[in-house]
Amino acid sequence: MYGEQPLNFTLIAAVATPQYRFVLGSGENYGGPAVNPTQKNLGISQNSANAGEHVGVCALGESRCYVDSAVAAYDLVTATAGGGATVAAAGNMVNGIAMEAGAVGDLIRVFVN
């Protein structure tokens, strides 16, 4: 895991879940990559997992996160269809704060809230 983890939990992946992507809860104790910016996501995956495997989730604190759309430091971020970070727009669920700038494909530090 990256950085301090004041709250962290593990769940079983419902579908393949890449590392450092926002995770959506799906049923009881299941999760998978987030698929849209209006969902209430659980946090950021700390490992890659295939269906039926455990995925650690950073639900609060600092984690690395894959960038799907350019962000600036301290932007409020939400999840894209690929589970990566993008700037949150009006009506989107805010899942964290970018702690540094990043371009598409970068791994940046995000404070998950």
Backbone as a chain_set.jsonl record, in Angstrom:
{"seq": "MYGEQPLNFTLIAAVATPQYRFVLGSGENYGGPAVNPTQKNLGISQNSANAGEHVGVCALGESRCYVDSAVAAYDLVTATAGGGATVAAAGNMVNGIAMEAGAVGDLIRVFVN", "coords": {"N": [[0.829, -1.173, 0.0], [0.366, 2.296, -0.546], [1.65, 5.0, 1.185], [0.252, 6.343, 4.314], [-2.351, 4.477, 5.8], [-5.125, 5.07, 7.171], [-7.62, 3.915, 7.16], [-8.505, 0.96, 5.75], [-9.588, -1.63, 3.621], [-10.404, -4.96, 2.474], [-11.906, -6.484, -0.307], [-13.792, -8.752, -2.406], [-13.164, -9.073, -5.803], [-15.563, -8.44, -8.288], [-15.292, -8.332, -10.965], [-12.449, -8.189, -13.206], [-10.062, -6.063, -11.796], [-8.066, -3.335, -12.128], [-4.931, -2.158, -10.715], [-4.663, 0.75, -8.632], [-7.03, 2.165, -9.333], [-10.253, 3.752, -9.107], [-12.709, 2.196, -7.066], [-15.817, 0.564, -7.163], [-18.432, -0.485, -5.082], [-20.126, -3.601, -5.283], [-22.738, -5.412, -4.758], [-22.757, -7.544, -1.822], [-19.735, -7.395, -0.215], [-18.339, -7.372, -2.629], [-16.571, -5.931, -5.374], [-15.519, -3.727, -8.023], [-13.957, -2.058, -10.839], [-14.674, 1.43, -10.902], [-17.262, 2.967, -12.869], [-18.542, 5.318, -13.665], [-18.805, 8.922, -13.175], [-20.75, 9.694, -11.298], [-21.178, 7.893, -9.322], [-21.042, 6.531, -5.97], [-18.1, 5.805, -4.851], [-15.885, 3.342, -3.347], [-13.184, 3.71, -2.794], [-9.692, 3.541, -3.654], [-8.148, 1.018, -5.553], [-5.542, -1.098, -4.381], [-4.121, -3.116, -5.408], [-3.921, -5.277, -8.29], [-6.621, -7.319, -9.349], [-8.243, -10.301, -10.312], [-11.512, -11.544, -11.27], [-13.127, -12.856, -8.456], [-10.893, -12.747, -6.841], [-9.135, -11.192, -4.089], [-9.167, -7.687, -3.466], [-7.355, -5.028, -2.235], [-8.403, -2.0, -0.746], [-7.958, 1.436, -0.553], [-9.68, 3.418, 1.414], [-9.708, 5.81, 2.71], [-7.43, 8.393, 2.968], [-4.075, 8.742, 1.624], [-3.304, 7.726, -1.67], [-1.898, 6.253, -4.613], [-3.059, 6.989, -7.926], [-4.375, 6.204, -11.088], [-4.386, 8.318, -13.931], [-6.936, 9.392, -16.044], [-7.695, 11.599, -17.416], [-6.321, 14.782, -17.831], [-5.251, 16.406, -14.834], [-4.914, 19.017, -12.39], [-2.831, 20.009, -9.629], [-4.481, 19.783, -6.557], [-7.02, 19.725, -7.632], [-10.447, 18.734, -7.412], [-11.331, 15.399, -7.69], [-12.884, 12.783, -9.615], [-14.195, 9.573, -10.688], [-13.571, 7.97, -13.861], [-14.976, 6.197, -16.726], [-13.118, 4.183, -16.972], [-12.18, 3.892, -14.429], [-10.137, 5.539, -13.651], [-8.734, 8.753, -12.603], [-10.276, 11.956, -12.988], [-11.053, 15.443, -13.452], [-13.564, 16.585, -11.295], [-16.817, 17.481, -12.234], [-19.699, 19.681, -12.06], [-22.293, 18.086, -10.357], [-21.017, 15.642, -10.317], [-19.722, 12.944, -8.307], [-17.478, 13.638, -5.777], [-14.498, 12.078, -5.271], [-11.974, 12.377, -4.287], [-8.945, 14.336, -3.762], [-6.622, 15.673, -5.936], [-3.227, 15.519, -5.339], [-1.122, 16.318, -6.741], [-0.205, 17.411, -10.059], [-1.191, 15.766, -13.124], [-0.953, 13.962, -16.221], [-2.717, 12.167, -18.828], [-2.443, 8.739, -18.244], [-0.532, 8.94, -16.254], [0.555, 8.171, -12.881], [-0.627, 9.499, -10.007], [-0.528, 11.157, -6.77], [-3.332, 10.922, -4.709], [-5.598, 12.22, -2.395], [-7.867, 10.354, -0.808], [-11.251, 10.736, -0.09]], "CA": [[0.0, 0.0, 0.0], [1.113, 3.543, -0.656], [1.363, 6.002, 2.213], [-0.488, 5.961, 5.505], [-3.682, 3.951, 5.524], [-5.896, 5.096, 8.4], [-8.752, 3.026, 6.979], [-8.247, 0.153, 4.563], [-10.273, -2.909, 3.696], [-10.261, -5.86, 1.334], [-13.131, -7.116, -0.759], [-13.586, -9.686, -3.512], [-13.453, -8.43, -7.083], [-16.637, -9.041, -9.081], [-14.698, -8.381, -12.308], [-11.036, -7.819, -13.151], [-9.902, -4.714, -11.257], [-6.664, -2.916, -12.209], [-4.352, -1.454, -9.574], [-4.723, 2.219, -8.572], [-8.242, 2.688, -9.969], [-11.375, 3.871, -8.187], [-13.452, 0.942, -6.922], [-17.238, 0.655, -6.864], [-18.983, -1.659, -4.421], [-21.08, -4.308, -6.125], [-23.24, -6.512, -3.944], [-22.13, -7.64, -0.511], [-18.315, -7.753, -0.218], [-17.799, -7.436, -3.977], [-16.259, -4.641, -5.961], [-14.89, -3.72, -9.334], [-13.586, -0.693, -11.197], [-15.747, 2.416, -11.057], [-17.603, 3.126, -14.281], [-19.017, 6.656, -14.028], [-18.464, 9.936, -12.173], [-21.816, 10.017, -10.352], [-21.29, 6.808, -8.351], [-20.372, 6.611, -4.678], [-17.062, 4.785, -4.904], [-15.365, 2.928, -2.056], [-11.801, 4.127, -2.629], [-8.779, 3.217, -4.757], [-7.561, -0.324, -5.448], [-4.117, -1.106, -4.07], [-3.523, -4.225, -6.155], [-4.745, -5.79, -9.385], [-7.311, -8.549, -8.964], [-9.175, -10.883, -11.266], [-12.788, -11.917, -10.657], [-12.998, -13.848, -7.395], [-9.694, -12.492, -6.032], [-9.258, -10.076, -3.156], [-8.555, -6.41, -3.83], [-7.238, -4.086, -1.126], [-8.945, -0.699, -1.122], [-7.688, 2.588, 0.303], [-10.954, 4.118, 1.499], [-9.459, 7.122, 3.289], [-5.998, 8.639, 3.07], [-3.372, 8.993, 0.375], [-3.032, 6.582, -2.537], [-1.627, 6.565, -6.013], [-4.232, 6.787, -8.766], [-4.168, 6.336, -12.528], [-5.059, 9.497, -14.483], [-7.581, 9.181, -17.34], [-7.878, 12.909, -18.028], [-5.386, 15.672, -17.136], [-5.676, 17.086, -13.611], [-3.936, 19.92, -11.766], [-2.718, 19.832, -8.183], [-5.593, 20.226, -5.705], [-8.331, 19.568, -8.266], [-11.331, 17.699, -6.891], [-11.363, 14.372, -8.728], [-13.896, 11.736, -9.631], [-13.802, 8.423, -11.503], [-14.007, 7.871, -15.257], [-15.469, 4.869, -17.091], [-12.027, 3.233, -16.778], [-11.789, 3.858, -13.024], [-9.08, 6.504, -13.375], [-9.121, 10.062, -12.084], [-10.508, 13.11, -13.846], [-11.574, 16.572, -12.689], [-14.994, 16.474, -11.017], [-17.668, 18.563, -12.745], [-20.94, 19.845, -11.307], [-23.125, 16.887, -10.378], [-20.196, 14.442, -10.135], [-19.329, 12.582, -6.957], [-16.063, 13.923, -5.52], [-13.903, 10.918, -4.608], [-10.681, 12.697, -3.709], [-8.254, 15.568, -4.139], [-5.316, 15.425, -6.556], [-2.165, 16.159, -4.567], [-0.142, 16.767, -7.73], [-0.725, 17.426, -11.425], [-0.912, 14.569, -13.904], [-1.493, 13.832, -17.571], [-3.276, 10.848, -19.103], [-1.49, 7.644, -18.089], [0.317, 9.136, -15.073], [0.114, 7.791, -11.544], [-0.443, 10.653, -9.127], [-1.005, 11.013, -5.399], [-4.681, 11.419, -4.484], [-6.136, 12.028, -1.046], [-9.194, 9.769, -0.952], [-12.134, 11.178, 1.0]], "C": [[0.881, 1.246, 0.0], [0.688, 4.503, 0.444], [0.614, 5.44, 3.406], [-1.878, 5.492, 5.127], [-4.496, 3.95, 6.812], [-7.118, 4.191, 8.348], [-8.509, 2.265, 5.683], [-9.023, -1.144, 4.695], [-10.085, -3.686, 2.413], [-11.628, -6.409, 0.97], [-12.814, -8.017, -1.936], [-14.012, -9.006, -4.796], [-14.554, -9.187, -7.822], [-16.184, -9.212, -10.533], [-13.233, -8.006, -12.165], [-10.921, -6.344, -12.757], [-8.428, -4.33, -11.315], [-6.22, -2.178, -10.944], [-4.48, 0.057, -9.751], [-5.864, 2.814, -9.387], [-9.316, 2.84, -8.894], [-12.207, 2.601, -8.235], [-14.888, 1.236, -6.501], [-17.662, -0.619, -6.151], [-20.057, -2.276, -5.299], [-21.577, -5.524, -5.352], [-22.487, -6.55, -2.618], [-20.71, -8.198, -0.616], [-17.726, -7.952, -1.61], [-17.513, -6.03, -4.478], [-15.627, -4.816, -7.317], [-14.565, -2.288, -9.685], [-14.808, 0.205, -11.351], [-16.017, 2.627, -12.536], [-18.235, 4.465, -14.647], [-18.847, 7.634, -12.872], [-19.564, 10.282, -11.175], [-21.986, 8.946, -9.274], [-20.567, 7.132, -7.048], [-19.353, 5.473, -4.647], [-16.489, 4.529, -3.519], [-13.968, 3.459, -1.769], [-10.997, 3.74, -3.85], [-8.143, 1.852, -4.512], [-6.053, -0.227, -5.23], [-3.38, -2.247, -4.746], [-4.444, -4.576, -7.312], [-5.398, -7.076, -8.915], [-8.198, -9.001, -10.11], [-10.463, -11.212, -10.541], [-12.555, -13.022, -9.631], [-11.765, -13.688, -6.528], [-9.925, -11.27, -5.14], [-8.539, -8.845, -3.685], [-8.546, -5.53, -2.585], [-7.674, -2.712, -1.595], [-8.532, 0.343, -0.085], [-8.96, 3.425, 0.304], [-10.812, 5.537, 2.054], [-7.96, 7.287, 3.446], [-5.389, 8.815, 1.692], [-3.073, 7.701, -0.369], [-2.563, 7.094, -3.886], [-2.902, 6.303, -6.787], [-3.859, 7.043, -10.211], [-4.977, 7.534, -13.033], [-5.619, 9.177, -15.868], [-7.779, 10.482, -18.102], [-7.066, 13.9, -17.198], [-6.011, 16.366, -15.923], [-4.546, 17.987, -13.12], [-3.896, 19.617, -10.273], [-3.894, 20.489, -7.486], [-6.939, 20.281, -6.417], [-9.131, 18.531, -7.489], [-11.488, 16.681, -8.007], [-12.491, 13.378, -8.51], [-13.404, 10.628, -10.552], [-14.33, 8.528, -12.93], [-14.562, 6.467, -15.502], [-14.402, 3.796, -16.914], [-11.535, 3.153, -15.347], [-10.671, 4.82, -12.67], [-9.635, 7.824, -12.889], [-9.312, 11.071, -13.202], [-11.066, 14.219, -12.968], [-13.086, 16.418, -12.523], [-15.725, 17.706, -11.534], [-18.909, 18.658, -11.854], [-21.792, 18.584, -11.457], [-22.359, 15.585, -10.221], [-19.947, 14.197, -8.652], [-17.841, 12.895, -6.803], [-15.502, 12.769, -4.705], [-12.55, 11.204, -3.979], [-10.169, 14.031, -4.202], [-6.905, 15.196, -4.725], [-4.261, 16.189, -5.764], [-1.031, 16.649, -5.467], [-0.792, 16.723, -9.107], [-0.382, 16.118, -12.134], [-1.579, 14.621, -15.262], [-2.023, 12.411, -17.746], [-2.172, 9.786, -19.007], [-0.56, 7.769, -16.894], [-0.299, 8.474, -13.85], [0.405, 8.977, -10.643], [-0.913, 10.306, -7.719], [-2.39, 11.667, -5.298], [-5.031, 11.197, -3.024], [-7.579, 11.588, -1.207], [-10.054, 10.243, 0.223], [-13.485, 10.515, 0.934]], "O": [[2.007, 1.226, 0.496], [-0.5, 4.782, 0.61], [0.372, 4.237, 3.504], [-2.508, 6.054, 4.231], [-4.556, 2.924, 7.489], [-7.6, 3.746, 9.389], [-8.326, 2.876, 4.631], [-9.104, -1.701, 5.789], [-9.661, -3.141, 1.394], [-12.416, -6.759, 1.849], [-11.679, -8.038, -2.413], [-15.096, -8.428, -4.871], [-14.495, -10.408, -7.967], [-16.635, -10.118, -11.234], [-12.817, -7.548, -11.1], [-11.601, -5.487, -13.32], [-7.613, -4.936, -10.619], [-7.045, -1.643, -10.203], [-4.415, 0.575, -10.866], [-5.696, 3.837, -10.051], [-9.291, 2.135, -7.885], [-12.392, 2.003, -9.295], [-15.14, 2.045, -5.608], [-17.292, -1.717, -6.569], [-20.805, -1.57, -5.975], [-20.901, -6.551, -5.305], [-21.67, -5.672, -2.338], [-20.51, -9.332, -1.052], [-16.711, -8.634, -1.755], [-18.144, -5.064, -4.051], [-15.249, -5.92, -7.707], [-14.865, -1.382, -8.907], [-15.844, -0.217, -11.867], [-15.118, 2.485, -13.364], [-18.447, 4.731, -15.83], [-18.755, 7.219, -11.717], [-19.332, 11.094, -10.279], [-22.847, 9.078, -8.405], [-19.609, 7.905, -7.027], [-19.713, 4.314, -4.439], [-16.586, 5.373, -2.628], [-13.608, 3.639, -0.606], [-11.537, 3.62, -4.95], [-7.664, 1.564, -3.416], [-5.379, 0.618, -5.82], [-2.155, -2.337, -4.666], [-5.619, -4.209, -7.308], [-4.795, -7.842, -8.163], [-8.823, -8.188, -10.791], [-10.504, -11.166, -9.311], [-11.868, -14.004, -9.91], [-11.603, -14.431, -5.56], [-10.79, -10.436, -5.406], [-7.458, -8.936, -4.268], [-9.582, -5.31, -1.958], [-7.354, -2.301, -2.711], [-8.733, 0.152, 1.115], [-9.283, 4.069, -0.695], [-11.705, 6.366, 1.881], [-7.292, 6.414, 4.0], [-6.103, 9.014, 0.709], [-2.645, 6.711, 0.224], [-2.813, 8.244, -4.246], [-3.734, 5.497, -6.37], [-3.122, 7.978, -10.521], [-6.116, 7.74, -12.614], [-4.885, 8.747, -16.758], [-8.007, 10.462, -19.311], [-7.124, 13.856, -15.97], [-7.143, 16.847, -15.978], [-3.373, 17.744, -13.403], [-4.831, 19.032, -9.727], [-4.256, 21.624, -7.797], [-7.902, 20.823, -5.873], [-8.57, 17.566, -6.97], [-11.751, 17.053, -9.15], [-12.974, 13.168, -7.398], [-12.322, 10.731, -11.131], [-15.393, 9.099, -13.174], [-14.609, 5.647, -14.586], [-14.731, 2.625, -16.726], [-10.579, 2.432, -15.062], [-10.288, 4.913, -11.504], [-10.848, 8.0, -12.775], [-8.616, 11.048, -14.217], [-11.506, 13.957, -11.849], [-13.801, 16.153, -13.49], [-15.299, 18.836, -11.298], [-19.13, 17.804, -10.996], [-21.981, 18.083, -12.566], [-22.963, 14.532, -10.016], [-19.961, 15.127, -7.845], [-17.031, 12.456, -7.619], [-15.959, 12.502, -3.593], [-12.027, 10.382, -3.227], [-10.838, 14.754, -4.94], [-6.126, 14.484, -4.091], [-4.404, 17.392, -5.548], [-0.101, 17.311, -5.008], [-1.816, 16.066, -9.293], [0.592, 15.449, -11.789], [-2.629, 15.24, -15.435], [-1.794, 11.552, -16.895], [-1.109, 9.923, -19.612], [0.132, 6.811, -16.549], [-1.507, 8.246, -13.787], [1.552, 9.41, -10.528], [-1.597, 9.306, -7.5], [-2.594, 12.8, -5.735], [-4.792, 10.12, -2.477], [-8.419, 12.352, -1.683], [-9.641, 10.162, 1.379], [-14.343, 10.778, 1.777]]}, "num_chains": 1, "name": "protein.A"}
